[in-house]
Amino acid sequence: MSTRARTTAKATTPTVEETQVEKFVVPDLTVKDLLSAIPAHCFERSFFRSSLYVVWDLALVGTSAYLATTYIPQINPTNVSLPHPALYKAARFVAWAAYAFATGLPATGIWVIAHECGHQAFSTSKLANNTVGWILHSALGVPYHSWRISHGKHHAQTSHLTGDQVFVPKTRRDRGLPALNLDKENVEGTRVSADLQHAFAEALDDTPIKSILLLTGQLLLGWPLYLITNATGQKYPWPTNHFVPTPPLYAPHQFWEVIISDVGVFLWLALIGLSVNTWGFLTVFRTYIMPYLWVNHWLVFITFLQHTDPALPHYQASSFTFPRGALSTFDRELMGGPGIWGKFCGFICGTATHGISETHVAHHIASKMPHYHAWEAKRCLEERLAREGMTIQGNPGTWSEALRIVQECKFIEDEGEVRFYKNANGKAARVAVFSSEGISDSGVDVQ
């Protein structure tokens, strides 16, 4: 091509304005840096103290079930006067729905404690941890050891693009989007032409109703689909799941642990079947299955918000370290928010679920630490990380926040050492900068 032709081609290339976004300085902290910020007593585990939380959660669930089964059936014309006969059925429906929600929170607390057993945080005894964990998780339909093993891999390689086991981001190629066009965009997602933004939005079919349906489906079915089909996990060959003791999820020596987990789930299903045969499907559905569905909802909801956000980094293998992975999560106040009502809801939900949402970063840094020490560890870590200019606190964990994330986290690039989600216009909210490259307090690169 002649010089004149090249000049003409360059002149016709559209000018794309670059958006200024926040610079994310990739942390260089070590494991020692992080652990040394946590007081030594926070690592102490007590079987007795942990057991008290199990008793408390079971008492809350049992009391709630007793009150519901005793008093909700009494909402009838004999005991209550309502202006229309149809209102009795509606009132009972509302009461059962309220029971399911209220019971689902402490039942999620039981789930959280079983999860801690898998991390050996319940006590100093491995036998006690695995026995209690197997019983509690089996009672909630969870294959204890199977999930414990895959969850351990998640902790070891959090936000590792080829090593993490859950909420693995979809790439540009996965989404079937046009290949990167450097004339109209850059890989960082700070420069995207108007026509390309429109093309992205069209290809991703980004509509509010679709986002709502996607989020609803994920909250209702995400957990069983993950266990059965490895949904949101790595692209492993079919039929990779949490019930078959084969690679790539499981090594040969873990065969019997998976089988024991399967036995627990089969017993759970058998007990549900026996209960339906004894008391009827409607009774079992109202008293157990509805709260159980809330547990599944909270599990997916909490973990999705912890690990998915436009501000959270995802690392290529060559840039990944354990501290970077542990710090690539957010603490969130579960159902919290501003004002007295927000603080009240945040306190109730956070307490009922043992701070699993509020102290998640500390849990990733030291997973053997019990939940009752994680609150103090969180405060100490925040002080240490503040010296590095880092924050680990995300927005409150609400349904509106989850919808925002679904709408803003569409895909990541197929290349790059550190990648952030891009939205439906192909734009990112952050750009990674390694500390060796230099960055000023104003967010402008130091040359």
Coordinates of N, CA, C and O in Angstrom, one line a residue, residues 235-307:
K235 N -14.8 -25.5 32.3 CA -15.4 -26.3 31.1 C -14.8 -27.7 31.1 O -14.0 -28.1 30.3
Y236 N -15.2 -28.5 32.1 CA -14.8 -29.9 32.2 C -15.7 -30.8 31.3 O -16.8 -30.4 31.0
P237 N -15.1 -31.9 30.8 CA -15.9 -32.8 30.0 C -17.1 -33.4 30.7 O -17.1 -33.6 32.0
W238 N -18.2 -33.6 30.0 CA -19.4 -34.2 30.6 C -19.1 -35.7 30.9 O -18.3 -36.3 30.2
P239 N -19.5 -36.3 32.0 CA -20.5 -35.8 33.0 C -19.9 -35.3 34.3 O -20.2 -35.9 35.3
T240 N -19.0 -34.4 34.3 CA -18.3 -34.0 35.5 C -19.4 -33.4 36.5 O -20.1 -32.5 36.1
N241 N -19.4 -33.9 37.7 CA -20.4 -33.5 38.7 C -19.9 -33.9 40.1 O -18.8 -34.5 40.2
H242 N -20.7 -33.6 41.1 CA -20.2 -33.8 42.5 C -20.7 -35.2 43.0 O -20.6 -35.4 44.2
F243 N -21.2 -36.0 42.1 CA -21.7 -37.3 42.6 C -20.9 -38.5 42.0 O -21.0 -39.6 42.5
V244 N -20.1 -38.2 41.0 CA -19.3 -39.3 40.3 C -17.9 -39.1 40.7 O -17.3 -38.1 40.4
P245 N -17.2 -40.1 41.3 CA -15.9 -39.9 41.8 C -14.8 -40.1 40.8 O -13.9 -41.0 40.9
T246 N -14.8 -39.3 39.8 CA -13.8 -39.4 38.7 C -13.1 -38.0 38.4 O -13.7 -37.0 38.8
P247 N -12.0 -38.1 37.8 CA -11.3 -36.8 37.4 C -12.2 -36.1 36.4 O -13.1 -36.7 35.7
P248 N -12.1 -34.7 36.2 CA -11.0 -33.9 36.8 C -11.3 -33.4 38.2 O -10.4 -32.8 38.8
L249 N -12.5 -33.5 38.7 CA -12.8 -33.0 40.0 C -12.2 -33.8 41.2 O -11.7 -33.2 42.2
Y250 N -12.1 -35.1 41.0 CA -11.6 -36.0 42.1 C -10.5 -36.9 41.7 O -10.4 -37.4 40.5
A251 N -9.6 -37.1 42.6 CA -8.4 -38.0 42.4 C -8.9 -39.4 42.9 O -9.8 -39.6 43.6
P252 N -8.2 -40.4 42.4 CA -8.5 -41.8 42.8 C -8.6 -42.0 44.3 O -9.5 -42.8 44.7
H253 N -7.8 -41.4 45.1 CA -7.8 -41.7 46.5 C -9.0 -41.0 47.2 O -9.3 -41.3 48.4
Q254 N -9.8 -40.2 46.5 CA -10.9 -39.6 47.0 C -12.2 -40.3 46.7 O -13.3 -39.9 47.0
F255 N -12.1 -41.5 46.1 CA -13.2 -42.3 45.7 C -14.3 -42.5 46.8 O -15.5 -42.2 46.6
W256 N -13.8 -43.0 47.9 CA -14.8 -43.4 49.0 C -15.3 -42.2 49.7 O -16.5 -42.2 50.2
E257 N -14.6 -41.1 49.7 CA -15.2 -39.9 50.3 C -16.4 -39.4 49.4 O -17.4 -38.9 50.0
V258 N -16.3 -39.5 48.1 CA -17.4 -39.1 47.3 C -18.6 -40.1 47.5 O -19.7 -39.7 47.6
I259 N -18.3 -41.4 47.6 CA -19.3 -42.4 47.8 C -20.0 -42.2 49.1 O -21.3 -42.2 49.2
I260 N -19.3 -41.9 50.2 CA -19.9 -41.6 51.5 C -20.8 -40.3 51.4 O -21.9 -40.3 52.0
S261 N -20.4 -39.4 50.6 CA -21.2 -38.2 50.4 C -22.5 -38.5 49.7 O -23.6 -38.0 50.0
D262 N -22.4 -39.4 48.6 CA -23.6 -39.8 47.9 C -24.5 -40.6 48.8 O -25.8 -40.4 48.7
V263 N -24.0 -41.4 49.7 CA -24.9 -42.1 50.7 C -25.7 -41.1 51.5 O -26.9 -41.3 51.7
G264 N -25.0 -40.0 51.9 CA -25.7 -39.0 52.7 C -26.9 -38.4 52.0 O -28.0 -38.2 52.5
V265 N -26.6 -38.1 50.7 CA -27.7 -37.5 49.9 C -28.8 -38.5 49.6 O -30.0 -38.1 49.6
F266 N -28.5 -39.8 49.4 CA -29.5 -40.8 49.1 C -30.4 -41.0 50.4 O -31.6 -41.1 50.3
L267 N -29.7 -41.0 51.6 CA -30.5 -41.1 52.8 C -31.4 -39.9 53.0 O -32.6 -40.0 53.4
W268 N -30.9 -38.7 52.6 CA -31.7 -37.5 52.7 C -33.0 -37.6 51.8 O -34.1 -37.3 52.2
L269 N -32.8 -38.1 50.5 CA -33.9 -38.2 49.6 C -34.9 -39.3 50.1 O -36.1 -39.1 50.0
A270 N -34.3 -40.4 50.7 CA -35.2 -41.4 51.3 C -36.1 -40.9 52.4 O -37.2 -41.2 52.5
L271 N -35.4 -40.1 53.3 CA -36.2 -39.5 54.4 C -37.3 -38.6 53.9 O -38.4 -38.5 54.5
I272 N -37.0 -37.8 52.9 CA -38.0 -36.9 52.3 C -39.2 -37.8 51.8 O -40.4 -37.5 52.0
G273 N -38.8 -38.9 51.0 CA -39.9 -39.7 50.5 C -40.7 -40.4 51.6 O -41.9 -40.5 51.5
L274 N -40.0 -40.8 52.7 CA -40.7 -41.4 53.8 C -41.6 -40.4 54.5 O -42.8 -40.7 54.9
S275 N -41.2 -39.2 54.6 CA -41.9 -38.1 55.2 C -43.2 -37.8 54.4 O -44.3 -37.6 54.9
V276 N -43.0 -37.7 53.1 CA -44.2 -37.5 52.2 C -45.2 -38.6 52.3 O -46.4 -38.4 52.4
N277 N -44.7 -39.9 52.4 CA -45.6 -41.0 52.6 C -46.3 -41.0 53.9 O -47.5 -41.4 54.0
T278 N -45.7 -40.4 54.9 CA -46.3 -40.4 56.3 C -47.2 -39.2 56.5 O -48.3 -39.3 57.0
W279 N -46.8 -38.0 56.1 CA -47.5 -36.8 56.4 C -48.1 -36.1 55.2 O -48.9 -35.1 55.3
G280 N -47.8 -36.6 54.0 CA -48.3 -36.0 52.8 C -47.4 -34.9 52.2 O -46.6 -34.3 52.9
F281 N -47.5 -34.8 50.8 CA -46.6 -33.9 50.1 C -46.7 -32.5 50.6 O -45.7 -31.8 50.8
L282 N -47.9 -32.0 50.7 CA -48.2 -30.6 51.0 C -47.5 -30.2 52.4 O -46.9 -29.1 52.5
T283 N -47.7 -31.1 53.4 CA -47.1 -30.8 54.7 C -45.5 -30.7 54.6 O -44.9 -29.8 55.2
V284 N -44.9 -31.7 53.9 CA -43.5 -31.7 53.8 C -43.0 -30.5 52.9 O -42.0 -29.9 53.3
F285 N -43.8 -30.2 51.9 CA -43.4 -29.0 51.1 C -43.4 -27.7 51.9 O -42.5 -26.9 51.8
R286 N -44.4 -27.5 52.7 CA -44.5 -26.3 53.5 C -43.5 -26.2 54.6 O -42.9 -25.2 54.8
T287 N -43.3 -27.3 55.3 CA -42.5 -27.3 56.5 C -41.0 -27.4 56.2 O -40.2 -26.9 56.9
Y288 N -40.6 -28.2 55.2 CA -39.2 -28.4 54.9 C -38.7 -27.9 53.5 O -37.7 -27.2 53.5
I289 N -39.4 -28.2 52.5 CA -38.9 -27.9 51.1 C -38.9 -26.4 50.9 O -37.9 -25.9 50.3
M290 N -39.9 -25.7 51.3 CA -39.9 -24.2 51.1 C -38.7 -23.6 51.8 O -38.0 -22.8 51.2
P291 N -38.4 -23.8 53.1 CA -37.2 -23.3 53.8 C -35.9 -23.8 53.1 O -35.0 -23.0 53.0
Y292 N -36.0 -25.0 52.6 CA -34.8 -25.6 51.9 C -34.5 -24.8 50.7 O -33.3 -24.5 50.4
L293 N -35.5 -24.4 49.9 CA -35.3 -23.6 48.7 C -34.7 -22.2 49.1 O -33.9 -21.7 48.3
W294 N -35.1 -21.7 50.2 CA -34.5 -20.4 50.6 C -33.0 -20.6 51.0 O -32.2 -19.7 50.7
V295 N -32.7 -21.7 51.6 CA -31.3 -22.0 51.9 C -30.5 -22.0 50.6 O -29.4 -21.4 50.5
N296 N -31.0 -22.7 49.6 CA -30.3 -22.7 48.3 C -30.2 -21.3 47.7 O -29.2 -21.0 47.1
H297 N -31.2 -20.6 47.8 CA -31.2 -19.2 47.3 C -30.1 -18.4 48.0 O -29.3 -17.7 47.3
W298 N -30.1 -18.4 49.3 CA -29.1 -17.6 50.1 C -27.7 -18.1 49.7 O -26.8 -17.2 49.6
L299 N -27.5 -19.4 49.6 CA -26.2 -19.9 49.2 C -25.7 -19.3 47.9 O -24.5 -18.8 47.8
V300 N -26.5 -19.4 46.9 CA -26.1 -18.9 45.6 C -26.0 -17.3 45.6 O -25.0 -16.7 45.1
F301 N -26.9 -16.7 46.2 CA -27.0 -15.3 46.3 C -25.7 -14.7 47.0 O -25.1 -13.8 46.5
I302 N -25.4 -15.3 48.1 CA -24.2 -14.8 48.9 C -22.9 -15.0 48.1 O -22.1 -14.1 48.0
T303 N -22.7 -16.2 47.6 CA -21.5 -16.5 46.9 C -21.3 -15.8 45.6 O -20.2 -15.4 45.2
F304 N -22.5 -15.6 44.9 CA -22.4 -14.8 43.7 C -22.0 -13.4 43.9 O -21.1 -12.9 43.2
L305 N -22.5 -12.8 45.0 CA -22.1 -11.4 45.3 C -20.7 -11.3 45.8 O -20.0 -10.3 45.6
Q306 N -20.2 -12.3 46.5 CA -18.9 -12.3 47.0 C -17.8 -12.3 45.9 O -16.8 -11.7 46.0
H307 N -18.1 -13.0 44.8 CA -17.1 -13.3 43.8 C -17.4 -12.6 42.4 O -16.6 -12.8 41.5

